[in-house]
Coordinates of C-alpha atoms and ligand atoms in Angstrom, one line a residue:
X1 CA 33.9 15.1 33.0
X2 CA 31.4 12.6 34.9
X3 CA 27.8 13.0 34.6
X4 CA 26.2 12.0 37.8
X5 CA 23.4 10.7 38.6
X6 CA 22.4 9.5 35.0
X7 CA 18.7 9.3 34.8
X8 CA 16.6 7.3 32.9
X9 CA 12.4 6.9 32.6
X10 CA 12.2 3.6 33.2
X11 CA 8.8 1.0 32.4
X12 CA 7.4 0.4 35.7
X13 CA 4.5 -2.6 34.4
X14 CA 1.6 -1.2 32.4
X15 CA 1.2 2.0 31.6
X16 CA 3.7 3.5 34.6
X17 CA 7.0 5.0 34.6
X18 CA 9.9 6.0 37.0
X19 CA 13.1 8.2 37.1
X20 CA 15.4 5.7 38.2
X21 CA 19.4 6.2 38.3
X22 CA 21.4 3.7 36.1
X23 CA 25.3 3.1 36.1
X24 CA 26.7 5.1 32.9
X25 CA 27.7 2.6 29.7
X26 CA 31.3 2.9 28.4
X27 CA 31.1 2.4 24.3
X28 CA 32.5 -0.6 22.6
X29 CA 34.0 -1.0 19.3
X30 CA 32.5 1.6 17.0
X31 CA 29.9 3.1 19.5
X32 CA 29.6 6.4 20.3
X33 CA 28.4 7.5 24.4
X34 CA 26.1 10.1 23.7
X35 CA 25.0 12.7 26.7
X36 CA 21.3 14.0 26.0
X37 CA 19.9 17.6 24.7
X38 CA 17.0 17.0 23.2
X39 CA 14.7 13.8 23.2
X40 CA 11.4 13.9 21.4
X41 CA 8.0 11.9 22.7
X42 CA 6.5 9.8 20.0
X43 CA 3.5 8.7 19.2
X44 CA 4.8 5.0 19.3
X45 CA 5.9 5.8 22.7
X46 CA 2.4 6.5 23.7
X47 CA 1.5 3.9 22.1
X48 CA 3.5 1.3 24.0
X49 CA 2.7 3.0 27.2
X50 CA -0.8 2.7 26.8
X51 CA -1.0 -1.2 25.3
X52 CA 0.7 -1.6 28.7
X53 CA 3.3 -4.4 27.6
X54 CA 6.9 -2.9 27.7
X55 CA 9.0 -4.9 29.9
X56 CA 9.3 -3.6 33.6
X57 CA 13.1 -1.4 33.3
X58 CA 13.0 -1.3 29.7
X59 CA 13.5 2.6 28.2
X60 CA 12.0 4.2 25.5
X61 CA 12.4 7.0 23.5
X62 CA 14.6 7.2 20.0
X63 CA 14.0 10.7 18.8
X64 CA 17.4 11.8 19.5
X65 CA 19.8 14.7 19.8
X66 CA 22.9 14.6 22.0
X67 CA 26.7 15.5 22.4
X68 CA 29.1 13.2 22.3
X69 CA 30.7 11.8 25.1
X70 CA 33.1 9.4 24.3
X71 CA 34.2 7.6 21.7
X72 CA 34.5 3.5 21.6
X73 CA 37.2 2.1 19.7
X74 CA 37.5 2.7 15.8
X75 CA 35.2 5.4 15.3
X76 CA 36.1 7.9 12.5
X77 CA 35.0 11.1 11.5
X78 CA 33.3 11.9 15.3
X79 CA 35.0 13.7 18.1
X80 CA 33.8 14.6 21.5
X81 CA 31.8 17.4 21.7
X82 CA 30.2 16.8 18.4
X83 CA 26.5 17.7 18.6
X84 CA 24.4 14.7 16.6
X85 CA 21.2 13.7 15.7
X86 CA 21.0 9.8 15.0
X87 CA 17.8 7.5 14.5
X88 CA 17.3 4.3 16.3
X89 CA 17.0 1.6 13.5
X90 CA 19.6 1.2 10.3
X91 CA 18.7 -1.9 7.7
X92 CA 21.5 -3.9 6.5
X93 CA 21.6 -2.6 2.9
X94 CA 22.7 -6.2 1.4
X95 CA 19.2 -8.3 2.2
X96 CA 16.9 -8.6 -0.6
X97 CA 14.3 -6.7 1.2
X98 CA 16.8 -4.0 1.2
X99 CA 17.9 -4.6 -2.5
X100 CA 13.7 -4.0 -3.5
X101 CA 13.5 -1.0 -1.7
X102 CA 11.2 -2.6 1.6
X103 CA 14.4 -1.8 3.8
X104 CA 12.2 -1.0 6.8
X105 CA 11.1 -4.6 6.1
X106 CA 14.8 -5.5 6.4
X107 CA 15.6 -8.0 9.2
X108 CA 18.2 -5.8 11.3
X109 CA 16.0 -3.4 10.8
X110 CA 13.9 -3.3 13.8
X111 CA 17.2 -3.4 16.3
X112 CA 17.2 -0.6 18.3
X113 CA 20.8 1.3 18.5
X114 CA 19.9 3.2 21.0
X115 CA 20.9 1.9 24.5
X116 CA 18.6 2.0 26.7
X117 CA 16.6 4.1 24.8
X118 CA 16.2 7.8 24.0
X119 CA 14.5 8.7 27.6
X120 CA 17.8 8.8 29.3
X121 CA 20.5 10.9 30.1
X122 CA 23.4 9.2 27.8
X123 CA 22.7 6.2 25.9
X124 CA 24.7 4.2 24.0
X125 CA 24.3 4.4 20.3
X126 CA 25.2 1.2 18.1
X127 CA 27.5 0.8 15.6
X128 CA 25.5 0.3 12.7
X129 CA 23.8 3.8 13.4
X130 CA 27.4 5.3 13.7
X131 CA 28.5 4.4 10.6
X132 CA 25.2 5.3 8.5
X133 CA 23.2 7.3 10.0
X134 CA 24.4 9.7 12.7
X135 CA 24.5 13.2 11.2
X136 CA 26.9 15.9 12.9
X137 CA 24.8 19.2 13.4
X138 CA 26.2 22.3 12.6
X139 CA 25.7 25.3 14.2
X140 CA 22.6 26.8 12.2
X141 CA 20.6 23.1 12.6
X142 CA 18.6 23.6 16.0
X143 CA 18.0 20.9 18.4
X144 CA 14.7 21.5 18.0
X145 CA 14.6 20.9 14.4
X146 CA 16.7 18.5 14.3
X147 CA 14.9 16.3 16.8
X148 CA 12.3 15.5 14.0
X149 CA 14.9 13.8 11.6
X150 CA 13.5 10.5 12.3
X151 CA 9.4 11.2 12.5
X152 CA 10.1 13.4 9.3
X153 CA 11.5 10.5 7.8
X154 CA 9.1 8.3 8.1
X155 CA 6.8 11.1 6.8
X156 CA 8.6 11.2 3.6
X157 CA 8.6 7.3 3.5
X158 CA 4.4 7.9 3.5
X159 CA 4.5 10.4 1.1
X160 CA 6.9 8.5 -1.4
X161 CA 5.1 5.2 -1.4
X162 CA 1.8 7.3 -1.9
X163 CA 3.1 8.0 -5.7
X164 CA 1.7 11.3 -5.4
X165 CA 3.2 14.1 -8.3
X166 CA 3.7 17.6 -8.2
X167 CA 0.2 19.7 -8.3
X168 CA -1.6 16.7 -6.7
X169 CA -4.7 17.2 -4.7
X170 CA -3.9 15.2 -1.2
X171 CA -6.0 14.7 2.0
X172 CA -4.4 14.3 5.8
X173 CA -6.6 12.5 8.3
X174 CA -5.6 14.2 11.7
X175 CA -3.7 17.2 12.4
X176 CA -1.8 15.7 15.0
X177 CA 2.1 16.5 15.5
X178 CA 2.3 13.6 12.4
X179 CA -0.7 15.2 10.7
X180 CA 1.3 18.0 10.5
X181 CA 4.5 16.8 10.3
X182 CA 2.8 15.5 6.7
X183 CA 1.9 18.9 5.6
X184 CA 5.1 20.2 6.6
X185 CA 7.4 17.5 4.6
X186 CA 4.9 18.4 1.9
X187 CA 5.6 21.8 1.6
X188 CA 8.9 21.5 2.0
X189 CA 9.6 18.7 -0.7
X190 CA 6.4 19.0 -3.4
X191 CA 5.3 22.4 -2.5
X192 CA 2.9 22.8 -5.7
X193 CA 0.9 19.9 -3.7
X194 CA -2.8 21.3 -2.5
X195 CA -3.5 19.9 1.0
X196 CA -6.8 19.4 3.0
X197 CA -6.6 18.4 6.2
X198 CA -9.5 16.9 8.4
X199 CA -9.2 17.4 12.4
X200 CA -12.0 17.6 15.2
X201 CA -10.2 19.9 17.2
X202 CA -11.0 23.3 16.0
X203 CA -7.4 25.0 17.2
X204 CA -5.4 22.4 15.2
X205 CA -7.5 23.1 12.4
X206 CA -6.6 26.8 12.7
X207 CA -2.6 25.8 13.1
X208 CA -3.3 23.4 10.3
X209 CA -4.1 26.6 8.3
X210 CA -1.5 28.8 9.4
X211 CA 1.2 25.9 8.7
X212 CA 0.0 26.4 5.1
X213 CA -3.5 24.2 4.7
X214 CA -5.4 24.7 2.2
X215 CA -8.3 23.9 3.8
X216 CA -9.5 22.1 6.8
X217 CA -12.2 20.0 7.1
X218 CA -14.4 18.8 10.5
X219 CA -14.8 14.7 10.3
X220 CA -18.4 13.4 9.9
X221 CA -19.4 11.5 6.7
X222 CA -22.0 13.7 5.6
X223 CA -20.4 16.9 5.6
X224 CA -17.2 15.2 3.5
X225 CA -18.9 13.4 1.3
X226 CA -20.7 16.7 0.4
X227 CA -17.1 18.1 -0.6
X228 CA -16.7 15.6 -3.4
X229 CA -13.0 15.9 -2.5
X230 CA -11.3 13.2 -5.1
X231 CA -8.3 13.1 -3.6
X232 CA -5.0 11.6 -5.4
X233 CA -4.1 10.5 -2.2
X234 CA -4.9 10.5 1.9
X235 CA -3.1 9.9 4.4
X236 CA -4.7 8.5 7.5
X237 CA -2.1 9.5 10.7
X238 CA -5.8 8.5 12.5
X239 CA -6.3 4.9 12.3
X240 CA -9.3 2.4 13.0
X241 CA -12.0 1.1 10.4
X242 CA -14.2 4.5 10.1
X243 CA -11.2 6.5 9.0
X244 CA -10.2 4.2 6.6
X245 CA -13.6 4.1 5.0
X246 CA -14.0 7.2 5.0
X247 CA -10.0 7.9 3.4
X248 CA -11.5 5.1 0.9
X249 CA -14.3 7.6 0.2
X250 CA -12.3 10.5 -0.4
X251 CA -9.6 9.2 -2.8
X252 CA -10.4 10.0 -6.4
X253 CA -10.9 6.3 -8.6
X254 CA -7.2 5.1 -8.8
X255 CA -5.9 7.1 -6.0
X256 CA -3.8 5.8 -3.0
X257 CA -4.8 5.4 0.7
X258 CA -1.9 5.4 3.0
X259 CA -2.3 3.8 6.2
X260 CA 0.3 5.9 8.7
X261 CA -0.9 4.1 12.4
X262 CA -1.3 2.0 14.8
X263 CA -3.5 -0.5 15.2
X264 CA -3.6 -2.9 18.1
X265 CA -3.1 -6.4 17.0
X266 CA -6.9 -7.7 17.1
X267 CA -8.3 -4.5 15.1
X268 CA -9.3 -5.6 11.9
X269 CA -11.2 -2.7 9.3
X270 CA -14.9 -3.6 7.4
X271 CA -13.8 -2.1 3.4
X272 CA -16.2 -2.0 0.8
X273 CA -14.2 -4.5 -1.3
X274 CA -15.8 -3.1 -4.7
X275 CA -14.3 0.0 -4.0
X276 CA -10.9 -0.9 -4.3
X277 CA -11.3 -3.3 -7.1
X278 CA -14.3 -1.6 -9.3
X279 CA -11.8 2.1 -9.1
X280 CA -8.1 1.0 -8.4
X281 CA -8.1 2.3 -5.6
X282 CA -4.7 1.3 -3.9
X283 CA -4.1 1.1 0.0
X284 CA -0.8 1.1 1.3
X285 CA 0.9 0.7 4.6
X286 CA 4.0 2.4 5.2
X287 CA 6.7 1.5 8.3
X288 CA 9.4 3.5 9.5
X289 CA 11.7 5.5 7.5
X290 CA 14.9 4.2 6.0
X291 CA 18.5 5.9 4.9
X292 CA 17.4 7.1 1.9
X293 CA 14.8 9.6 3.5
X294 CA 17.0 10.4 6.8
X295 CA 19.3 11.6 4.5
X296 CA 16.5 13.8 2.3
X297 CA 15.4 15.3 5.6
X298 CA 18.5 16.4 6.6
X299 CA 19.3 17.8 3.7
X300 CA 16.0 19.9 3.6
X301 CA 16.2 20.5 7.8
X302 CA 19.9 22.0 7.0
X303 CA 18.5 24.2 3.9
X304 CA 16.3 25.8 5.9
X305 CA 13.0 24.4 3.7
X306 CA 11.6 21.9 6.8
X307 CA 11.3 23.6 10.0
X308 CA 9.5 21.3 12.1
X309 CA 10.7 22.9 15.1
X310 CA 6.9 25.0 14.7
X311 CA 5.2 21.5 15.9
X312 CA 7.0 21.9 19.4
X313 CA 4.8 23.3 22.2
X314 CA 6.5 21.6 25.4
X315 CA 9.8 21.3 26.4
X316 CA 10.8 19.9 30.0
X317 CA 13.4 17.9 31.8
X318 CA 12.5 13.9 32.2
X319 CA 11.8 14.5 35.7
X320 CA 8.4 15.6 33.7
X321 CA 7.8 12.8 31.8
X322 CA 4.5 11.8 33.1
X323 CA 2.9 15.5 32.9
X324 CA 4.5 15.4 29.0
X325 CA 2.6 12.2 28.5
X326 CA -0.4 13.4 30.1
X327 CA 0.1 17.1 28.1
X328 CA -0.3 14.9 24.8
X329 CA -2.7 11.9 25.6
X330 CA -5.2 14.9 26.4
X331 CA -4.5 16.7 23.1
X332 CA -3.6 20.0 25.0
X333 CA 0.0 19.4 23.4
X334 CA 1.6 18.6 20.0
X335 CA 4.8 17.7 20.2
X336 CA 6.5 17.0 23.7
X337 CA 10.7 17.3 24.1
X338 CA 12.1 16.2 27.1
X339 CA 15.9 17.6 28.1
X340 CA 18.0 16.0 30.7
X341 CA 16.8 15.3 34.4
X342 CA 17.2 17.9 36.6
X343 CA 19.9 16.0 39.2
X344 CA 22.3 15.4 36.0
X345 CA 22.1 19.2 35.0
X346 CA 22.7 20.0 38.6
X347 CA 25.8 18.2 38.2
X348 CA 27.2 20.2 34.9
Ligands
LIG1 ZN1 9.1 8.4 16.5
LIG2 ZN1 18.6 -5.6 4.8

């Protein structure tokens, strides 16, 4: 079967994009070709679009969920037609970083496997990711679920380094799709945990609710401060130096702040120092998710406990990619899915 004419969104210099038709990629030696289904839209995607500084041609995207296509040489236990979700990076396993448990830290790590990226209508997916990571989807797993097995990840990788136990009191900064996505993995894997959540935007605070909140909160010092919250641990899915104080301010003495976004590279937070030494307060970053937690989200997407298919409000071909950008940079979206472009369907 030929696919034709294979679409990707391309980087067009800053913030711009363009449909623009490449040649399909055979697979080498233990690569998989994978054809599209579902392709999610990322908050580190936006981010990269809006710094501006993605190489003109380059493709982005690395939620992914696809059929395969063909099959390059040596690959076991795939066959065409198998329906997979795989993620885009896969640490060595060997390194010391990876032997301490920091294998997002691993050197490999950051390699994407996904050629030329998730925004296209087949791609190319490494051999590294074959081997560990790529999960075969059985019929009961939706695309739509499944799509989140790398964000959810990640989510997990937050939650884990937080040290949080069952019964704990926990804050979320935002109730974004990752906001949520927090609250979701929550529920699904320590559901005795109680869980405030702090949004400006009064509809998400009313989702946040219905996706099992157990309270939302408006941002603004004076009204949080006036909860006397003492939170084991928040997550800030916000960013910048008045979240963090303020996630400072609402973890309990001893309690963990987890830093969960970007930051462009000259942004630098104002702490009060004392209040990480004089309490034990702990703040940690956390990057990526690894094996370990792919494989714990699969296993609770499968069961039926994580459906984070509820986060999806948009779903359009990649001929749409700038109105699913737009849909989410204006908050009038959570989480954007982009299918295949509307030529290569044409084609089936
Ligand atoms: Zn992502
Ligand atoms: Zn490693």
């Amino acid at each position: 079967m030929v696919f034709s004419p294979n679409n990707v969104v391309a980087c067009a210099g800053g913030s711009a994009t363009r449909l623009e038709p490449r040649p399909e990629q055979s697979p080498d030696f233990g690569e998989l070709l994978l054809r599209l289904r579902v392709v999610g839209l990322c908050g580190t995607d936006l981010y990269k679009l809006s710094a501006g500084n993605e190489q003109p041609g380059s493709v982005l995207g690395h939620e992914v969920v696809g059929d395969v296509l063909s099959l390059g040489k040596g690959v076991q236990h795939f066959a065409v037609g198998d329906r997979i979700v795989v993620p885009h990076h896969v640490s060595c396993g060997d390194c010391s970083f990876c032997q301490k448990g920091n294998e997002t830290m691993c050197e490999v790590f950051r390699e994407n496997l996904i050629a030329p990226g998730g925004f296209a209508d087949t791609m190319v997916i490494g051999d590294r990711a074959v081997t560990s990571a790529a999960y075969i989807l059985s019929g009961e797993i939706s695309d739509k679920a499944a799509v989140f097995l790398e964000p959810a990840a990640c989510v997990l990788r937050s939650i884990r380094r937080s040290g949080i136990g069952s019964g704990d009191l926990v804050v979320i900064q935002g109730a974004g799709p990752m906001g949520l996505l927090h609250l979701l993995v929550l529920r699904a894997e320590m559901p005795e945990t109680r869980v405030i959540i702090i949004d400006p935007v009064s509809e998400r605070r009313v989702f946040a609710e219905k996706l099992g909140a157990h309270e939302v909160l408006t941002p603004g010092k004076a009204n949080l401060l006036a909860q006397n919250i003492n939170a084991d641990a928040v997550f800030d899915t916000v960013g910048g130096s008045v979240v963090m104080g303020s996630s400072i301010e609402l973890t309990r003495h001893g309690g963990t702040v987890v830093l969960f976004a970007h930051a462009s590279n000259e942004e630098h937070a104002k702490i009060d120092l004392n209040s990480v030494f004089k309490f034990e307060r702990r703040i940690v970053g956390t990057y990526s998710g690894a094996l370990a937690e792919q494989s714990a989200i699969f296993n609770l997407i499968k069961c039926g406990r994580l459906d984070p298919s509820l986060l999806v409000t948009h779903t359009m071909p990649l001929d749409d990619f700038e109105k699913g950008v737009s849909l989410v940079h204006n908050r009038k979206a959570l989480k954007v899915l982009f299918t295949p472009s509307k030529a290569s369907l044409g084609s089936l």
